[in-house]
Structures are given as C-alpha cells and as structure tokens.
mmCIF file of C-alpha atoms and ligand atoms in Angstrom:
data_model
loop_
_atom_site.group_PDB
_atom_site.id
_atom_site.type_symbol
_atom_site.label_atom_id
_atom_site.label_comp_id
_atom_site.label_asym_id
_atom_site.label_seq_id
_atom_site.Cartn_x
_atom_site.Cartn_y
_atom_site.Cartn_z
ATOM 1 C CA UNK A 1 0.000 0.000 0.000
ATOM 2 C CA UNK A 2 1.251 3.320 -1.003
ATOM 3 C CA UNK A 3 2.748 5.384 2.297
ATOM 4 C CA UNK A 4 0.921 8.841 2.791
ATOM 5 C CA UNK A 5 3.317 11.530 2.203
ATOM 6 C CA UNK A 6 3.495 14.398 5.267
ATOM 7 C CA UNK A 7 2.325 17.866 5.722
ATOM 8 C CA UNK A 8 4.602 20.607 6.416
ATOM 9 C CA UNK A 9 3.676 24.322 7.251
ATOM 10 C CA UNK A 10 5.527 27.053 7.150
ATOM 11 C CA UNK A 11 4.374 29.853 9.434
ATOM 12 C CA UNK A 12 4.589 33.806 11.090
ATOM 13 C CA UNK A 13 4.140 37.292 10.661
ATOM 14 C CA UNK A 14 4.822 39.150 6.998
ATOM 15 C CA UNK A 15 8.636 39.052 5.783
ATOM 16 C CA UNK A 16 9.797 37.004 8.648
ATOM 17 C CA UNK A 17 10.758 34.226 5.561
ATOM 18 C CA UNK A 18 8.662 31.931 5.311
ATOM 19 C CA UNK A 19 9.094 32.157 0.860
ATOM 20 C CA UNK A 20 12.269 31.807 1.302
ATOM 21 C CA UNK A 21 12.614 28.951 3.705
ATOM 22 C CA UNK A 22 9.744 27.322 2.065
ATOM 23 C CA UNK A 23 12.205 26.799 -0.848
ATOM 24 C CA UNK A 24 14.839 25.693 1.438
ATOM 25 C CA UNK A 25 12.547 22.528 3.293
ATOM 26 C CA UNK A 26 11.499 21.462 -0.340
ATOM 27 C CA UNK A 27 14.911 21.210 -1.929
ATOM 28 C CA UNK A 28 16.245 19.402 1.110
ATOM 29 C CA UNK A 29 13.412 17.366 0.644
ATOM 30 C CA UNK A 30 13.827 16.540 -3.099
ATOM 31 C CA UNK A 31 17.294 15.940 -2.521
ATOM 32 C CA UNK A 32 16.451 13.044 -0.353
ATOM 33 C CA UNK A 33 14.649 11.876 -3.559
ATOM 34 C CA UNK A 34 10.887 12.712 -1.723
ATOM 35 C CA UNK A 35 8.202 14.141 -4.533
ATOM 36 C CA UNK A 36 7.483 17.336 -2.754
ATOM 37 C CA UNK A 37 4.643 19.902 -3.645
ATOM 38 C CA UNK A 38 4.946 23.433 -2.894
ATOM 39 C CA UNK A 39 1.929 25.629 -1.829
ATOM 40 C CA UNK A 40 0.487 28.065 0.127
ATOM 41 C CA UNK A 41 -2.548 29.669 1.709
ATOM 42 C CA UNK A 42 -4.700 31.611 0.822
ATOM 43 C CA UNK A 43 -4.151 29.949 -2.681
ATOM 44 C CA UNK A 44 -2.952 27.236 -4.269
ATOM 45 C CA UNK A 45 -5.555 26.122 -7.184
ATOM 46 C CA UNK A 46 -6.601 29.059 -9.631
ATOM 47 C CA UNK A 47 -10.325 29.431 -7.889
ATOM 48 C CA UNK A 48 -8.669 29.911 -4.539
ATOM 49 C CA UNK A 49 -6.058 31.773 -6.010
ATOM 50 C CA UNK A 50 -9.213 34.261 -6.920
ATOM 51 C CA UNK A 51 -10.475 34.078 -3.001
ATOM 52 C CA UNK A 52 -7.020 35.195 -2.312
ATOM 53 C CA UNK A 53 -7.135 38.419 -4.423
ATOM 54 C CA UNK A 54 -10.518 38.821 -2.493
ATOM 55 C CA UNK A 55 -8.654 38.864 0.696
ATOM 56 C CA UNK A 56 -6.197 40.925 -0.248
ATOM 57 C CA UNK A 57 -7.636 43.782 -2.533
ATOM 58 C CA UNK A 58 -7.478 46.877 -0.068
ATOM 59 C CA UNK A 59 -10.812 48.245 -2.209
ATOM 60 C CA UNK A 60 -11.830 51.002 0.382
ATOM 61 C CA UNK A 61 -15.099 51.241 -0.767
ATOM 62 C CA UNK A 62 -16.389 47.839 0.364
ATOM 63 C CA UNK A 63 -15.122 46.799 4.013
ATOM 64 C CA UNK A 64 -14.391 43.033 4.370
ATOM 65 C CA UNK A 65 -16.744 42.270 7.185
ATOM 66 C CA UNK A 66 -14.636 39.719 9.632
ATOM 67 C CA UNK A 67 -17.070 36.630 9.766
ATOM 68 C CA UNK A 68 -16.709 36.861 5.737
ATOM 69 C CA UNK A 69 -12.927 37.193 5.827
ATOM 70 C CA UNK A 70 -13.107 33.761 8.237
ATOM 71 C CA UNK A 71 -15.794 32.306 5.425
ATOM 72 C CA UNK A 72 -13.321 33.174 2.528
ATOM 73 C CA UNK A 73 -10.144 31.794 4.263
ATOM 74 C CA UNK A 74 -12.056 28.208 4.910
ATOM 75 C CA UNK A 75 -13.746 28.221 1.489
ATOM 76 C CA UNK A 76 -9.977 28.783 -0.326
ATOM 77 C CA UNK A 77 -8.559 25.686 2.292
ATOM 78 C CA UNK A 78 -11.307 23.360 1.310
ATOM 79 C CA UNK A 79 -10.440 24.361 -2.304
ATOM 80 C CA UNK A 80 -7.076 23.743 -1.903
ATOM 81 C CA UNK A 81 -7.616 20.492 0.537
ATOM 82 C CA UNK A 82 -9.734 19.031 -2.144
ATOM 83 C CA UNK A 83 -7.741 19.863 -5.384
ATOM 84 C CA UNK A 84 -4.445 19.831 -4.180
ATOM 85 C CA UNK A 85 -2.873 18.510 -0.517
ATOM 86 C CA UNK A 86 -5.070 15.589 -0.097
ATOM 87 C CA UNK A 87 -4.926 14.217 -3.247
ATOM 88 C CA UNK A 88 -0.748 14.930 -3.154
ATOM 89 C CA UNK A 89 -0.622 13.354 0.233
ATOM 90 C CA UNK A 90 -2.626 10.118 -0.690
ATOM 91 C CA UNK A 91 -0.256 9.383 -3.622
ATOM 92 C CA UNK A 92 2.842 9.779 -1.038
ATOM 93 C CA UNK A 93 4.096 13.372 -1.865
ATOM 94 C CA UNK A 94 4.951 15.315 0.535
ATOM 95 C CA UNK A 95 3.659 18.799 0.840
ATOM 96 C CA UNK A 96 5.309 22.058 1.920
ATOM 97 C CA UNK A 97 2.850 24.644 2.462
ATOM 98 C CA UNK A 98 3.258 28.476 3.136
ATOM 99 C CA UNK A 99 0.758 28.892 6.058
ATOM 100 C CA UNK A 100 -2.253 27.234 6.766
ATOM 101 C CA UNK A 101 -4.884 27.179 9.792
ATOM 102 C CA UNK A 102 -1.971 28.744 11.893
ATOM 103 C CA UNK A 103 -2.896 31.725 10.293
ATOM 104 C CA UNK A 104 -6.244 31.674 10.556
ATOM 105 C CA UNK A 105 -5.775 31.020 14.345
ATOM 106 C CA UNK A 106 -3.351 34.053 14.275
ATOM 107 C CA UNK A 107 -4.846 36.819 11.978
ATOM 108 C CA UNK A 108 -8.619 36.390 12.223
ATOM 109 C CA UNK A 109 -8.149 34.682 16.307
ATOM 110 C CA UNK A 110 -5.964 36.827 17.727
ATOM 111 C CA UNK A 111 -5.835 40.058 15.154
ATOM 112 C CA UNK A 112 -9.704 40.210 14.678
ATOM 113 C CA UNK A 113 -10.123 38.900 17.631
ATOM 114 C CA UNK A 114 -13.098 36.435 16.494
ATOM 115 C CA UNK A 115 -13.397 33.846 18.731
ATOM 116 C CA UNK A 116 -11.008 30.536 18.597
ATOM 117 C CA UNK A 117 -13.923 27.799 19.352
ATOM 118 C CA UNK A 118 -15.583 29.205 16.108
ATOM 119 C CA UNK A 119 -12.882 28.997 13.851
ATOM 120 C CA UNK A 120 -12.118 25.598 15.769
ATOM 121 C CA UNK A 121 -15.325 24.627 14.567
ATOM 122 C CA UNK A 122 -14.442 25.619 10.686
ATOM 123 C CA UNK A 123 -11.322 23.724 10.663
ATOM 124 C CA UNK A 124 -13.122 20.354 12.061
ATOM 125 C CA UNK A 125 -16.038 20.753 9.106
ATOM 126 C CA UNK A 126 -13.381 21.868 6.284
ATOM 127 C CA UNK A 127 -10.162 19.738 7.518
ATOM 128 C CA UNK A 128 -11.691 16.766 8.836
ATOM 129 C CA UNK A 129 -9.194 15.974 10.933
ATOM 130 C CA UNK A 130 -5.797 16.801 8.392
ATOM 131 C CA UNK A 131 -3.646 18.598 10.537
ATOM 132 C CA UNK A 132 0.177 19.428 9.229
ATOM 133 C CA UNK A 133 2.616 16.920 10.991
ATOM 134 C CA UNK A 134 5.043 19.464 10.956
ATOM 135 C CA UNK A 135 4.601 23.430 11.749
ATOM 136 C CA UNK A 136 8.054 25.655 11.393
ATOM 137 C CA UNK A 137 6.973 28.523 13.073
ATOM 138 C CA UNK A 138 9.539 31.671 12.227
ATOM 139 C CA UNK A 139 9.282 34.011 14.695
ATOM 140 C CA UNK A 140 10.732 37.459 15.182
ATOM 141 C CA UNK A 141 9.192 41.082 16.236
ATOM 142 C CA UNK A 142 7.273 42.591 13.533
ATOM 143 C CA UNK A 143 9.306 45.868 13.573
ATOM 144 C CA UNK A 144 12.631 43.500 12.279
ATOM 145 C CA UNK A 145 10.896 41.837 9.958
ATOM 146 C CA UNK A 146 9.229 44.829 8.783
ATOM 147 C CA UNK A 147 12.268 46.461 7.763
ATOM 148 C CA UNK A 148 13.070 43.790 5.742
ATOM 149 C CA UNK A 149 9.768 44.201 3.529
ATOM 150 C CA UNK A 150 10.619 48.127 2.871
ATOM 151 C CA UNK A 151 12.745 47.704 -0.350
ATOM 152 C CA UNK A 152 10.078 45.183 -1.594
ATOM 153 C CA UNK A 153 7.343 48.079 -1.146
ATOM 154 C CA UNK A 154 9.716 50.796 -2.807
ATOM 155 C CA UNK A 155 9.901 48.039 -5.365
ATOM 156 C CA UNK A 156 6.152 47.926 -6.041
ATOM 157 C CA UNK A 157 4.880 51.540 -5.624
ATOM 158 C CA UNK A 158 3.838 51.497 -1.833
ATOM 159 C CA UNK A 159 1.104 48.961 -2.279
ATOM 160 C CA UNK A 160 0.134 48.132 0.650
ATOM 161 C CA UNK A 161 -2.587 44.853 0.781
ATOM 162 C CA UNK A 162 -5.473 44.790 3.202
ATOM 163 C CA UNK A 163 -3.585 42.817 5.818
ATOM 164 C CA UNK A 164 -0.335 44.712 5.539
ATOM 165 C CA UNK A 165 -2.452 48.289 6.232
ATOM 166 C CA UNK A 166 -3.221 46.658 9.698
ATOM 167 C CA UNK A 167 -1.757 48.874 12.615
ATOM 168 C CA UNK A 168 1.542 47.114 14.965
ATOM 169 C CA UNK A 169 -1.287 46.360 17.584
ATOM 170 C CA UNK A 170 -2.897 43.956 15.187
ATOM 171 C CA UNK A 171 0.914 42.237 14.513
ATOM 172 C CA UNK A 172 2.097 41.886 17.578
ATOM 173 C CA UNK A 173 -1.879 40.236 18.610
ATOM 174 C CA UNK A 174 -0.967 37.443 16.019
ATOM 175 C CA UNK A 175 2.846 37.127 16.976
ATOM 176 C CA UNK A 176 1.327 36.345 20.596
ATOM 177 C CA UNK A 177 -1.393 33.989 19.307
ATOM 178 C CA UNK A 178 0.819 32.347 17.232
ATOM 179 C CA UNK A 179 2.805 31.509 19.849
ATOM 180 C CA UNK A 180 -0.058 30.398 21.906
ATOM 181 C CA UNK A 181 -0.292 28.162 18.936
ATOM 182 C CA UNK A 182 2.760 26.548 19.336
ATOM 183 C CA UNK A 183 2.627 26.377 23.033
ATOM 184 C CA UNK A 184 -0.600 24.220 22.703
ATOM 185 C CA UNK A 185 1.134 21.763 20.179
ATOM 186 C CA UNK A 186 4.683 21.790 21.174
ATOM 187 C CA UNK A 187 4.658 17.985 18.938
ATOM 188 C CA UNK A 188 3.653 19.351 15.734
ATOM 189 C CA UNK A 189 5.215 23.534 15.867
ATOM 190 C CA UNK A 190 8.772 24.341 16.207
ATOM 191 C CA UNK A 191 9.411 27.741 16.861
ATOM 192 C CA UNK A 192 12.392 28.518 14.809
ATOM 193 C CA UNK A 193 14.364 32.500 15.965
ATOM 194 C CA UNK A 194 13.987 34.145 12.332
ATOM 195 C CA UNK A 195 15.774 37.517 13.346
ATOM 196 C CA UNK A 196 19.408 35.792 13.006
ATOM 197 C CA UNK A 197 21.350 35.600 9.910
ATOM 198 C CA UNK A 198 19.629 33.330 6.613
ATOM 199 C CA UNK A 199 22.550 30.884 7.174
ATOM 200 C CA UNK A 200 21.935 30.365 10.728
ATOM 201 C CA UNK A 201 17.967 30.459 10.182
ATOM 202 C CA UNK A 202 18.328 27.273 7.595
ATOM 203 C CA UNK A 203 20.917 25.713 9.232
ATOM 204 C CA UNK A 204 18.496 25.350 12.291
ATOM 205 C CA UNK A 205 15.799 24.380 9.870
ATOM 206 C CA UNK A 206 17.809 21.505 8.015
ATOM 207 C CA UNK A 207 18.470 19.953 11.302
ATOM 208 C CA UNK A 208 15.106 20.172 12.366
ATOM 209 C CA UNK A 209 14.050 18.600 9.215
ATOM 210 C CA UNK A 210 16.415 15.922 9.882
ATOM 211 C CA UNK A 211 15.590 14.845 12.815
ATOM 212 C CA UNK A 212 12.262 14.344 11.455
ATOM 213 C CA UNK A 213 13.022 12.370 8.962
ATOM 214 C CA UNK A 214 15.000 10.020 11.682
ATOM 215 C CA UNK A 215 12.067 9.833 13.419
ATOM 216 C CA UNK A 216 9.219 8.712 10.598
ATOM 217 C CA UNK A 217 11.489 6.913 9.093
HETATM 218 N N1 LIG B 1 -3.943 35.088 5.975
HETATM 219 C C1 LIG B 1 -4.950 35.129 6.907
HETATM 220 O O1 LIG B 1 -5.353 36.202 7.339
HETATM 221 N N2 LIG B 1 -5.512 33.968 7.334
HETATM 222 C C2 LIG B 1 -5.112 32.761 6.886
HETATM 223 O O2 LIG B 1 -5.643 31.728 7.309
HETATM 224 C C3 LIG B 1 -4.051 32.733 5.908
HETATM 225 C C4 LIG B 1 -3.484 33.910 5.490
HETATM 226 C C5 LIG B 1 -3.581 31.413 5.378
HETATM 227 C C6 LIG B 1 -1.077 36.783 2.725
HETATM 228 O O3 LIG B 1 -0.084 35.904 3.204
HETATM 229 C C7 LIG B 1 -1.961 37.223 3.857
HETATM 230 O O4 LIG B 1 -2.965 36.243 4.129
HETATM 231 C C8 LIG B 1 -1.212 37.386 5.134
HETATM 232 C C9 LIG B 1 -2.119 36.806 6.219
HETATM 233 C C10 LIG B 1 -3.348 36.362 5.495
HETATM 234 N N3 LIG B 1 -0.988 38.761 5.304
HETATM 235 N N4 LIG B 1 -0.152 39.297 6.018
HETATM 236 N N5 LIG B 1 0.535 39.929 6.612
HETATM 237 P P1 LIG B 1 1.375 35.854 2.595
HETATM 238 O O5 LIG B 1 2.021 34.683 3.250
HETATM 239 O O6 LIG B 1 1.372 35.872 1.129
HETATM 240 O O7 LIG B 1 1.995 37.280 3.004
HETATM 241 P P2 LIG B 1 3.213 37.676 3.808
HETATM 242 O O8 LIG B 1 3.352 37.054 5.140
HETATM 243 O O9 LIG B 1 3.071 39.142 3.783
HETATM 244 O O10 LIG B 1 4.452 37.091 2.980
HETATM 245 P P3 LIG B 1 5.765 37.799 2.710
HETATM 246 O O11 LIG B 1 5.674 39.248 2.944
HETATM 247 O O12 LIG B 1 6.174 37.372 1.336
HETATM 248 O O13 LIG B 1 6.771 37.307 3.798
HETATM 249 P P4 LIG B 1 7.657 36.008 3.932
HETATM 250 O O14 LIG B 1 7.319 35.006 2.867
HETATM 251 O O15 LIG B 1 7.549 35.578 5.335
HETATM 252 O O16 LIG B 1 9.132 36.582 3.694
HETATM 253 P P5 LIG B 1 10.152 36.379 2.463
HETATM 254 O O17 LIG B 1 9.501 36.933 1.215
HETATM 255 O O18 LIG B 1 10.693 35.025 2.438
HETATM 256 O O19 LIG B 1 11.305 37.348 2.978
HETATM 257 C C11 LIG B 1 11.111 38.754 3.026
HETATM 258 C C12 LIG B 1 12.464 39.449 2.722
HETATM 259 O O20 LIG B 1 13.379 39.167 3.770
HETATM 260 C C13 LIG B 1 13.127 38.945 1.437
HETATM 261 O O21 LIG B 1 13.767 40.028 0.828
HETATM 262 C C14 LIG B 1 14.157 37.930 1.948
HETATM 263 O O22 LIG B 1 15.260 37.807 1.083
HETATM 264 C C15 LIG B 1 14.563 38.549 3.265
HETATM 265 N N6 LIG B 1 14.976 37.575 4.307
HETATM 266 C C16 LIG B 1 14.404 36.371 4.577
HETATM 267 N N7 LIG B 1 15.041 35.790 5.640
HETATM 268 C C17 LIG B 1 16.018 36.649 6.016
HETATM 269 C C18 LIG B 1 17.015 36.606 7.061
HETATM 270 N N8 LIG B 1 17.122 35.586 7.920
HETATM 271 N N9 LIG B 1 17.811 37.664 7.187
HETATM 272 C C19 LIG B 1 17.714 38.729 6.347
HETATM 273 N N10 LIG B 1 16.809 38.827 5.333
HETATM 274 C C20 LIG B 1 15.970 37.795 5.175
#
C-alpha cells in the first residue's frame, strides 16, 4: 500500500521568511529523492487563487466584514484540501505549504479577535481531521521583519494589501497567538528564531528537518 506523504507548514508574521525557507525545506526534501509539492494559503488552485485576491484587494469602498474574511479563508482551504494537498498526500508526496490554519488562528483569532472555538469549529467541518505533521513557526518582532519588507514596497509603488495596512497592535496580537499556537502543540510547531542571519535560520531548519526524517522513518 502506497505510504501517505506528510504535511509541512511554514508559518509567522509578513517578511519574517517563510518564501524563502519554504524553498529551502522542499529542496532538502527533493534531494532526499521525496516528490514534494509546494503551496500556500490563501491559494494554491486558480479558484482559490481568486479568493485570495478577495482577501487581499485593499478596495476602500467595500469593508471586508470579519465573519466573511473567516468564510473566505475556509472556502480557499477546502479548495485547496480538495484539489491539491489531499490528493498529493494520498499518492505519497509530501507537501510544503506556506501557512495554513496557523494563520487563521493568528490573523482572524488573535488580530480580529473572532473567537477561537468558532474557527475551531471551521477547521473540524473543512479539515476533517488533516492537521500538518510538521509546523516551522519563524518568529521574530514585527518591527525586524518589517524592515526587511521596505525595499520590496519601494519596489512595487507602496502597495500596501489589506492585511499589511493593519496597525503594529494587530501584529504583535498574532505574533502572541501564534505563539499560543505553538505552546498548545509543542509535537507538531517548532518555533524557529527568524531575526538571526539566513545561514543560521536554515541551518536550524535543516536539522530540524532531519531529525524528522530520523524519526518517521
Ligand atoms: N492570511 C490570513 O489572514 N488567514 C489565513 O488563514 C491565511 C493567510 C492562510 C497573505 O499571506 C496574507 O494572508 C497574510 C495573512 C493572510 N498577510 N499578512 N501579513 P502571505 O504569506 O502571502 O503574506 P506575507 O506574510 O506578507 O508574505 P511575505 O511578505 O512574502 O513574507 P515572507 O514570505 O515571510 O518573507 P520572504 O519573502 O521570504 O522574505 C522577506 C524578505 O526578507 C526577502 O527580501 C528575503 O530575502 C529577506 N529575508 C528572509 N530571511 C532573512 C534573514 N534571515 N535575514 C535577512 N533577510 C531575510
């Protein structure tokens, strides 16, 4: 019987790395000779690709009420769940996704502040009981990683999406619940420092991957 592959998340706040380390985990991955898919969230099939625009477009004249922002997040996962990760996982690849319900515990728990045993609820009915078996959490304050992203926004005029127009208070609510996140699960999220050099950030990583591997082998 063919072995189901394994779920790996990449989470934290905006330029912390996760695009960048997401391409480190999958080509020490593939160079073990694993099939790998790489995704993220919101996204990751062309229809949820289009719920992610939704969440994103800043369009002033329309406020994204928060309950809807929750809906849209879960209907882009079960997209995604459906097209993608569970039919990758059941053929034995493994998947490397950037952020998942992490996030949804983080931005729309602790920075809208709707309440966890709802969106609980949503990830039972969409998920089903998938959960990642691996969470690399990178963490760092949100002024650090901030500076980081200033360059890219020269780059592209300024623009600014609806999540990155959100004031520090917001950040630093889903830096905490994030954490809260990985102190409920300390089996599943390793919190990785992400405000030390990219060397010493993947070096940590790689080793962390490979004592995984150990382990399910
Ligand atoms: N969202 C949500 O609300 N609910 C949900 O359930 C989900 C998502 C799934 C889009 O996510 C938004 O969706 C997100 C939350 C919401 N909004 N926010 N904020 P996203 O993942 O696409 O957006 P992002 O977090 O803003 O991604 P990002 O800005 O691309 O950041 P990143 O991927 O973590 O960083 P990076 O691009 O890899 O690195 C940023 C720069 O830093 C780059 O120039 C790197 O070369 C550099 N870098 C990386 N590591 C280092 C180190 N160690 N030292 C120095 N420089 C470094």
């Amino acid at each position: 019987m063919q072995r189901r592959g394994r779920f790996i998340t990449l989470e934290g706040g905006e330029g912390v790395g996760k695009s960048t380390n997401l391409a480190l985990v999958a080509d020490h991955l593939e160079a073990r000779g694993l099939e790998v898919v790489r995704t993220r969230e919101p996204g990751g099939t062309p229809r949820a690709e289009a719920i992610r625009k939704l969440l994103l477009d800043p369009a002033a004249d329309e406020p994204l009420d928060d309950d809807a922002e929750l809906l849209l997040v879960f209907a882009a996962r079960a997209q995604h769940l459906a097209r993608v990760v569970r039919p990758a996982l059941e053929r034995g690849a493994w998947v490397v996704c950037d952020r998942f319900t992490d996030a949804t515990f983080a931005y729309q728990g602790g920075g809208r502040g709707i309440d966890t045993a709802r969106i609980a609820e949503l990830e039972a009915f969409v998920q089903r009981g998938l959960t990642p078996d691996l969470t690399l959490l990178l963490d760092m304050p949100m002024a650090a990683a901030q500076r980081r992203l200033e360059g890219r926004l020269d780059r592209d005029g300024g623009q600014r999406d609806r999540f990155e127009r959100e004031r520090a208070e917001f950040f630093d609510a889903v830096r905490r619940a994030y954490l809260e996140r990985a102190d409920e699960a300390p089996e599943r999220v390793y919190v990785v420092n992400a405000d030390q050099p990219l060397d010493a950030v993947q070096d940590e990583l790689k080793s962390l991957l490979d004592g995984c591997l150990e382990a399910w082998a």
